[in-house]
């Protein structure tokens, strides 16, 4: 990654590694490994500014996180397969589309990922939900699993892994490894904000995983926070600290 001036995270910043744009609205590009999609829809960007603001109260923050997650998943599920069904309208019988029943799973990384879960479930209420809990070993600074419960048929499901802040990438990469160990294959990582450092770590370890973000921010500071970011997502969602 080249350090470039932060432009609000909406547009893909010019780096040597950009090699593809996709779709007309979302900016997609490849780093060395996999694909990153930045959702630059005006509603997403507007709502993102609300949660960046340090004066936004907890209730608004929580609701807005869920709304952004909904808008992102609305786009990510654009390619879900459809089938034709018979429907009787008040006027006549007709053929119409219905989801073809693709199996989906949502996996929030505890605890901040829970803030995105409600918004995703609003759109895909039949998805199964797994949970992954990780803490950071204070000596090694490596993520350690303390909880992992996934749907029994995880290998058959398209999986949306929810982690609002992709910072160092350690937790997300470890969570992806845990899912793969239990048979999960098709994993999309859905984040509100990512730092380039986190994107690189995840894609080095898991080049098959696509990453979806509302913003690609500038960098990590010396405390591991994303700059400009929004602070600690878990604390702001749950009103702790
Ligand atoms: N986790 C957060 O909640 N915020 C950051 O900026 C980085 C990691």
GROMACS .gro file of C-alpha atoms and ligand atoms in nm:
model
  249
    1UNK     CA    1   0.000   0.000   0.000
    2UNK     CA    2   0.112   0.351  -0.067
    3UNK     CA    3   0.033   0.609   0.197
    4UNK     CA    4  -0.193   0.863   0.031
    5UNK     CA    5  -0.405   1.145   0.154
    6UNK     CA    6  -0.727   1.024   0.317
    7UNK     CA    7  -1.020   1.123   0.098
    8UNK     CA    8  -1.306   1.018   0.323
    9UNK     CA    9  -1.260   0.653   0.238
   10UNK     CA   10  -1.530   0.671  -0.026
   11UNK     CA   11  -1.317   0.642  -0.329
   12UNK     CA   12  -1.042   0.395  -0.380
   13UNK     CA   13  -0.724   0.582  -0.322
   14UNK     CA   14  -0.463   0.570  -0.590
   15UNK     CA   15  -0.218   0.298  -0.513
   16UNK     CA   16  -0.003   0.096  -0.744
   17UNK     CA   17  -0.200  -0.213  -0.663
   18UNK     CA   18  -0.541  -0.110  -0.789
   19UNK     CA   19  -0.620  -0.326  -1.085
   20UNK     CA   20  -0.995  -0.351  -1.121
   21UNK     CA   21  -1.311  -0.152  -1.085
   22UNK     CA   22  -1.640  -0.334  -1.061
   23UNK     CA   23  -2.001  -0.228  -1.091
   24UNK     CA   24  -2.099   0.132  -1.145
   25UNK     CA   25  -2.143   0.235  -0.785
   26UNK     CA   26  -1.928   0.027  -0.555
   27UNK     CA   27  -1.559   0.070  -0.599
   28UNK     CA   28  -1.388  -0.264  -0.615
   29UNK     CA   29  -1.021  -0.327  -0.641
   30UNK     CA   30  -0.773  -0.602  -0.593
   31UNK     CA   31  -0.478  -0.592  -0.366
   32UNK     CA   32  -0.214  -0.863  -0.409
   33UNK     CA   33  -0.452  -1.130  -0.293
   34UNK     CA   34  -0.828  -1.081  -0.312
   35UNK     CA   35  -1.102  -0.836  -0.374
   36UNK     CA   36  -1.205  -0.541  -0.160
   37UNK     CA   37  -1.535  -0.368  -0.229
   38UNK     CA   38  -1.589  -0.018  -0.091
   39UNK     CA   39  -1.958   0.073  -0.073
   40UNK     CA   40  -1.973   0.435  -0.171
   41UNK     CA   41  -2.352   0.466  -0.185
   42UNK     CA   42  -2.451   0.812  -0.057
   43UNK     CA   43  -2.676   0.669   0.217
   44UNK     CA   44  -2.396   0.450   0.346
   45UNK     CA   45  -2.151   0.738   0.343
   46UNK     CA   46  -2.395   0.974   0.516
   47UNK     CA   47  -2.466   0.721   0.790
   48UNK     CA   48  -2.098   0.646   0.828
   49UNK     CA   49  -2.033   1.012   0.905
   50UNK     CA   50  -2.297   0.995   1.179
   51UNK     CA   51  -2.119   0.710   1.355
   52UNK     CA   52  -1.776   0.867   1.310
   53UNK     CA   53  -1.895   1.170   1.508
   54UNK     CA   54  -1.780   1.134   1.869
   55UNK     CA   55  -2.090   1.321   1.990
   56UNK     CA   56  -2.336   1.071   1.842
   57UNK     CA   57  -2.530   0.914   2.132
   58UNK     CA   58  -2.530   0.539   2.192
   59UNK     CA   59  -2.886   0.483   2.069
   60UNK     CA   60  -2.825   0.660   1.740
   61UNK     CA   61  -2.487   0.492   1.701
   62UNK     CA   62  -2.635   0.145   1.751
   63UNK     CA   63  -2.927   0.206   1.517
   64UNK     CA   64  -2.706   0.353   1.248
   65UNK     CA   65  -2.457   0.065   1.263
   66UNK     CA   66  -2.749  -0.173   1.202
   67UNK     CA   67  -2.874   0.041   0.913
   68UNK     CA   68  -2.534   0.047   0.744
   69UNK     CA   69  -2.503  -0.330   0.786
   70UNK     CA   70  -2.847  -0.370   0.621
   71UNK     CA   71  -2.752  -0.151   0.327
   72UNK     CA   72  -2.427  -0.337   0.278
   73UNK     CA   73  -2.586  -0.680   0.287
   74UNK     CA   74  -2.856  -0.560   0.047
   75UNK     CA   75  -2.577  -0.507  -0.205
   76UNK     CA   76  -2.373  -0.814  -0.117
   77UNK     CA   77  -2.674  -1.040  -0.172
   78UNK     CA   78  -2.740  -0.895  -0.518
   79UNK     CA   79  -2.636  -1.220  -0.687
   80UNK     CA   80  -2.845  -1.461  -0.480
   81UNK     CA   81  -3.010  -1.716  -0.708
   82UNK     CA   82  -3.382  -1.684  -0.787
   83UNK     CA   83  -3.642  -1.935  -0.898
   84UNK     CA   84  -3.983  -1.892  -1.061
   85UNK     CA   85  -4.293  -1.959  -0.853
   86UNK     CA   86  -4.668  -1.939  -0.917
   87UNK     CA   87  -4.844  -1.653  -0.744
   88UNK     CA   88  -5.208  -1.558  -0.741
   89UNK     CA   89  -5.250  -1.181  -0.733
   90UNK     CA   90  -5.595  -1.026  -0.670
   91UNK     CA   91  -5.615  -0.995  -1.049
   92UNK     CA   92  -5.470  -1.316  -1.197
   93UNK     CA   93  -5.231  -1.607  -1.166
   94UNK     CA   94  -4.877  -1.525  -1.266
   95UNK     CA   95  -4.519  -1.639  -1.245
   96UNK     CA   96  -4.295  -1.446  -1.007
   97UNK     CA   97  -3.948  -1.465  -0.856
   98UNK     CA   98  -3.858  -1.607  -0.517
   99UNK     CA   99  -3.522  -1.670  -0.355
  100UNK     CA  100  -3.400  -2.014  -0.458
  101UNK     CA  101  -3.326  -2.109  -0.099
  102UNK     CA  102  -2.950  -2.059  -0.089
  103UNK     CA  103  -2.832  -2.134   0.262
  104UNK     CA  104  -2.676  -1.840   0.442
  105UNK     CA  105  -2.504  -1.796   0.776
  106UNK     CA  106  -2.415  -1.483   0.967
  107UNK     CA  107  -2.122  -1.497   1.206
  108UNK     CA  108  -2.058  -1.189   1.422
  109UNK     CA  109  -1.723  -1.170   1.596
  110UNK     CA  110  -1.798  -1.090   1.961
  111UNK     CA  111  -1.870  -0.842   2.077
  112UNK     CA  112  -1.878  -0.554   1.829
  113UNK     CA  113  -2.000  -0.776   1.545
  114UNK     CA  114  -2.329  -0.814   1.732
  115UNK     CA  115  -2.403  -0.452   1.649
  116UNK     CA  116  -2.418  -0.537   1.279
  117UNK     CA  117  -2.614  -0.859   1.324
  118UNK     CA  118  -2.959  -0.711   1.377
  119UNK     CA  119  -2.938  -0.510   1.057
  120UNK     CA  120  -2.833  -0.815   0.857
  121UNK     CA  121  -3.104  -1.036   1.008
  122UNK     CA  122  -3.367  -0.775   0.921
  123UNK     CA  123  -3.293  -0.846   0.556
  124UNK     CA  124  -3.224  -1.220   0.571
  125UNK     CA  125  -3.423  -1.342   0.872
  126UNK     CA  126  -3.386  -1.710   0.782
  127UNK     CA  127  -3.007  -1.706   0.798
  128UNK     CA  128  -2.852  -1.922   1.070
  129UNK     CA  129  -2.631  -1.739   1.318
  130UNK     CA  130  -2.297  -1.852   1.457
  131UNK     CA  131  -2.081  -1.669   1.709
  132UNK     CA  132  -1.706  -1.641   1.748
  133UNK     CA  133  -1.540  -1.495   2.058
  134UNK     CA  134  -1.173  -1.404   2.055
  135UNK     CA  135  -0.955  -1.221   2.303
  136UNK     CA  136  -0.604  -1.093   2.260
  137UNK     CA  137  -0.331  -1.265   2.463
  138UNK     CA  138  -0.164  -0.969   2.638
  139UNK     CA  139   0.183  -1.123   2.605
  140UNK     CA  140   0.182  -1.260   2.252
  141UNK     CA  141  -0.085  -1.011   2.128
  142UNK     CA  142  -0.227  -1.304   1.930
  143UNK     CA  143  -0.605  -1.365   1.917
  144UNK     CA  144  -0.719  -1.661   2.127
  145UNK     CA  145  -1.055  -1.837   2.082
  146UNK     CA  146  -1.284  -1.843   2.386
  147UNK     CA  147  -1.610  -1.925   2.208
  148UNK     CA  148  -1.705  -2.071   1.873
  149UNK     CA  149  -2.049  -2.205   1.793
  150UNK     CA  150  -2.139  -2.237   1.426
  151UNK     CA  151  -2.437  -2.389   1.243
  152UNK     CA  152  -2.385  -2.767   1.205
  153UNK     CA  153  -2.413  -2.745   0.826
  154UNK     CA  154  -2.171  -2.453   0.796
  155UNK     CA  155  -1.995  -2.622   0.501
  156UNK     CA  156  -2.310  -2.580   0.290
  157UNK     CA  157  -2.363  -2.212   0.367
  158UNK     CA  158  -2.247  -1.882   0.228
  159UNK     CA  159  -2.106  -1.710   0.534
  160UNK     CA  160  -2.109  -1.340   0.621
  161UNK     CA  161  -1.848  -1.278   0.890
  162UNK     CA  162  -1.925  -0.951   1.069
  163UNK     CA  163  -1.645  -0.742   1.220
  164UNK     CA  164  -1.712  -0.367   1.223
  165UNK     CA  165  -1.348  -0.255   1.247
  166UNK     CA  166  -1.084  -0.436   1.041
  167UNK     CA  167  -0.780  -0.294   1.220
  168UNK     CA  168  -0.472  -0.519   1.249
  169UNK     CA  169  -0.665  -0.802   1.085
  170UNK     CA  170  -0.559  -1.054   1.351
  171UNK     CA  171  -0.907  -1.133   1.486
  172UNK     CA  172  -1.073  -1.150   1.146
  173UNK     CA  173  -0.801  -1.374   1.003
  174UNK     CA  174  -0.824  -1.604   1.306
  175UNK     CA  175  -1.205  -1.613   1.286
  176UNK     CA  176  -1.183  -1.709   0.919
  177UNK     CA  177  -0.938  -1.989   1.009
  178UNK     CA  178  -1.179  -2.119   1.275
  179UNK     CA  179  -1.468  -2.122   1.028
  180UNK     CA  180  -1.257  -2.300   0.766
  181UNK     CA  181  -1.143  -2.559   1.023
  182UNK     CA  182  -1.510  -2.640   1.084
  183UNK     CA  183  -1.576  -2.679   0.712
  184UNK     CA  184  -1.684  -2.328   0.607
  185UNK     CA  185  -1.584  -2.253   0.248
  186UNK     CA  186  -1.745  -1.943   0.104
  187UNK     CA  187  -1.674  -1.659   0.344
  188UNK     CA  188  -1.730  -1.287   0.296
  189UNK     CA  189  -1.588  -1.049   0.554
  190UNK     CA  190  -1.822  -0.752   0.612
  191UNK     CA  191  -1.676  -0.451   0.796
  192UNK     CA  192  -1.781  -0.092   0.847
  193UNK     CA  193  -1.429   0.048   0.834
  194UNK     CA  194  -1.101  -0.114   0.737
  195UNK     CA  195  -0.740  -0.008   0.766
  196UNK     CA  196  -0.511  -0.105   0.477
  197UNK     CA  197  -0.297  -0.301   0.726
  198UNK     CA  198  -0.593  -0.524   0.817
  199UNK     CA  199  -0.691  -0.581   0.456
  200UNK     CA  200  -0.337  -0.696   0.379
  201UNK     CA  201  -0.319  -0.936   0.676
  202UNK     CA  202  -0.654  -1.099   0.593
  203UNK     CA  203  -0.574  -1.133   0.226
  204UNK     CA  204  -0.225  -1.269   0.288
  205UNK     CA  205  -0.373  -1.548   0.502
  206UNK     CA  206  -0.703  -1.590   0.317
  207UNK     CA  207  -0.678  -1.480  -0.045
  208UNK     CA  208  -1.011  -1.648  -0.121
  209UNK     CA  209  -1.210  -1.418   0.111
  210UNK     CA  210  -1.370  -1.105  -0.033
  211UNK     CA  211  -1.381  -0.805   0.198
  212UNK     CA  212  -1.671  -0.557   0.193
  213UNK     CA  213  -1.630  -0.221   0.364
  214UNK     CA  214  -1.811   0.111   0.390
  215UNK     CA  215  -1.478   0.290   0.408
  216UNK     CA  216  -1.113   0.214   0.364
  217UNK     CA  217  -0.952   0.453   0.612
  218UNK     CA  218  -0.601   0.591   0.626
  219UNK     CA  219  -0.395   0.384   0.872
  220UNK     CA  220  -0.366   0.245   1.225
  221UNK     CA  221  -0.231   0.464   1.504
  222UNK     CA  222   0.024   0.344   1.762
  223UNK     CA  223  -0.259   0.207   1.982
  224UNK     CA  224  -0.405  -0.002   1.703
  225UNK     CA  225  -0.701   0.229   1.639
  226UNK     CA  226  -0.811   0.307   1.287
  227UNK     CA  227  -0.750   0.667   1.178
  228UNK     CA  228  -0.979   0.857   1.137
  229UNK     CA  229  -1.209   0.566   1.232
  230UNK     CA  230  -1.481   0.599   1.492
  231UNK     CA  231  -1.308   0.493   1.813
  232UNK     CA  232  -1.386   0.166   1.988
  233UNK     CA  233  -1.688   0.020   1.807
  234UNK     CA  234  -1.781  -0.219   2.090
  235UNK     CA  235  -1.777   0.057   2.351
  236UNK     CA  236  -1.981   0.286   2.131
  237UNK     CA  237  -2.240   0.018   2.045
  238UNK     CA  238  -2.287  -0.097   2.403
  239UNK     CA  239  -2.224   0.232   2.585
  240UNK     CA  240  -1.937   0.094   2.791
  241UNK     CA  241  -1.617   0.268   2.910
  242LIG     N1  242  -1.134  -0.183   1.708
  242LIG     C1  243  -1.218  -0.077   1.721
  242LIG     O1  244  -1.327  -0.088   1.776
  242LIG     N2  245  -1.177   0.041   1.671
  242LIG     C2  246  -1.059   0.059   1.607
  242LIG     O2  247  -1.029   0.169   1.563
  242LIG     C3  248  -0.974  -0.054   1.595
  242LIG     C4  249  -1.014  -0.173   1.647
   0.00000   0.00000   0.00000
